[in-house]
Amino acid sequence: MLTEPIPADESLDTTGLYCPIPVIKTAEKMKGLPVGTVLEVISDDGGIEADLPAWCVGYGHDYLGSFRDGACWRLYVKKNAVD
């Protein structure tokens, strides 16, 4: 877990959405981004901390970590794979 947020190129707010929708929305957002882009995903879904890193491994992206911000998580993904 990160101790503070990290700079991100793009942000995706999935607050109020629950498994598997935050990961699906993340996948959709990543498709339009260039390789090397850091995406911040904001979520209040407790399962996102396990789901997003697993998705990153499966699709070739780097999971950079998460930061707890009140009731929400801020999770960071770096795009490595080409669509």
GROMACS .gro file of C-alpha atoms in nm:
model
   83
    1MET     CA    1   0.000   0.000   0.000
    2LEU     CA    2   0.122   0.347  -0.086
    3THR     CA    3   0.154   0.616   0.182
    4GLU     CA    4   0.033   0.892  -0.051
    5PRO     CA    5  -0.123   0.928  -0.396
    6ILE     CA    6   0.112   0.924  -0.694
    7PRO     CA    7   0.089   1.146  -1.003
    8ALA     CA    8  -0.137   0.997  -1.269
    9ASP     CA    9  -0.194   1.093  -1.631
   10GLU     CA   10  -0.562   0.993  -1.627
   11SER     CA   11  -0.825   0.923  -1.363
   12LEU     CA   12  -1.129   0.693  -1.358
   13ASP     CA   13  -1.393   0.725  -1.084
   14THR     CA   14  -1.577   0.395  -1.028
   15THR     CA   15  -1.725   0.495  -0.692
   16GLY     CA   16  -2.060   0.325  -0.635
   17LEU     CA   17  -1.982   0.043  -0.878
   18TYR     CA   18  -1.910  -0.308  -0.756
   19CYS     CA   19  -1.736  -0.621  -0.880
   20PRO     CA   20  -1.677  -0.679  -1.164
   21ILE     CA   21  -1.775  -0.336  -1.302
   22PRO     CA   22  -1.471  -0.135  -1.177
   23VAL     CA   23  -1.233  -0.376  -1.353
   24ILE     CA   24  -1.446  -0.374  -1.670
   25LYS     CA   25  -1.447   0.009  -1.671
   26THR     CA   26  -1.070   0.008  -1.615
   27ALA     CA   27  -1.019  -0.226  -1.911
   28GLU     CA   28  -1.235  -0.004  -2.133
   29LYS     CA   29  -1.045   0.310  -2.027
   30MET     CA   30  -0.703   0.149  -2.079
   31LYS     CA   31  -0.788   0.059  -2.441
   32GLY     CA   32  -0.774   0.422  -2.548
   33LEU     CA   33  -0.456   0.515  -2.363
   34PRO     CA   34  -0.101   0.511  -2.497
   35VAL     CA   35   0.158   0.272  -2.354
   36GLY     CA   36   0.328   0.428  -2.050
   37THR     CA   37   0.017   0.609  -1.925
   38VAL     CA   38  -0.052   0.590  -1.550
   39LEU     CA   39  -0.423   0.554  -1.468
   40GLU     CA   40  -0.566   0.629  -1.125
   41VAL     CA   41  -0.876   0.422  -1.046
   42ILE     CA   42  -1.095   0.550  -0.762
   43SER     CA   43  -1.322   0.288  -0.604
   44ASP     CA   44  -1.516   0.215  -0.288
   45ASP     CA   45  -1.546  -0.157  -0.376
   46GLY     CA   46  -1.357  -0.357  -0.115
   47GLY     CA   47  -1.267  -0.629  -0.365
   48ILE     CA   48  -1.084  -0.393  -0.599
   49GLU     CA   49  -0.758  -0.433  -0.406
   50ALA     CA   50  -0.740  -0.799  -0.510
   51ASP     CA   51  -0.919  -0.777  -0.844
   52LEU     CA   52  -0.721  -0.497  -1.010
   53PRO     CA   53  -0.371  -0.639  -0.945
   54ALA     CA   54  -0.487  -0.979  -1.077
   55TRP     CA   55  -0.628  -0.813  -1.390
   56CYS     CA   56  -0.298  -0.629  -1.444
   57VAL     CA   57  -0.102  -0.955  -1.432
   58GLY     CA   58  -0.340  -1.119  -1.677
   59TYR     CA   59  -0.326  -0.833  -1.927
   60GLY     CA   60   0.039  -0.726  -1.902
   61HIS     CA   61   0.004  -0.395  -1.717
   62ASP     CA   62   0.196  -0.280  -1.408
   63TYR     CA   63   0.002  -0.246  -1.084
   64LEU     CA   64   0.177   0.039  -0.902
   65GLY     CA   65  -0.010   0.018  -0.572
   66SER     CA   66  -0.303   0.162  -0.382
   67PHE     CA   67  -0.371   0.444  -0.140
   68ARG     CA   68  -0.664   0.453   0.104
   69ASP     CA   69  -0.842   0.790   0.085
   70GLY     CA   70  -1.125   0.790   0.338
   71ALA     CA   71  -1.394   0.550   0.218
   72CYS     CA   72  -1.229   0.508  -0.122
   73TRP     CA   73  -0.923   0.341  -0.266
   74ARG     CA   74  -0.698   0.512  -0.520
   75LEU     CA   75  -0.524   0.245  -0.726
   76TYR     CA   76  -0.258   0.303  -0.990
   77VAL     CA   77  -0.200   0.109  -1.310
   78LYS     CA   78   0.066   0.172  -1.575
   79LYS     CA   79  -0.025   0.062  -1.925
   80ASN     CA   80   0.242  -0.166  -2.074
   81ALA     CA   81   0.056  -0.376  -2.325
   82VAL     CA   82  -0.063  -0.265  -2.665
   83ASP     CA   83  -0.438  -0.304  -2.728
   0.00000   0.00000   0.00000
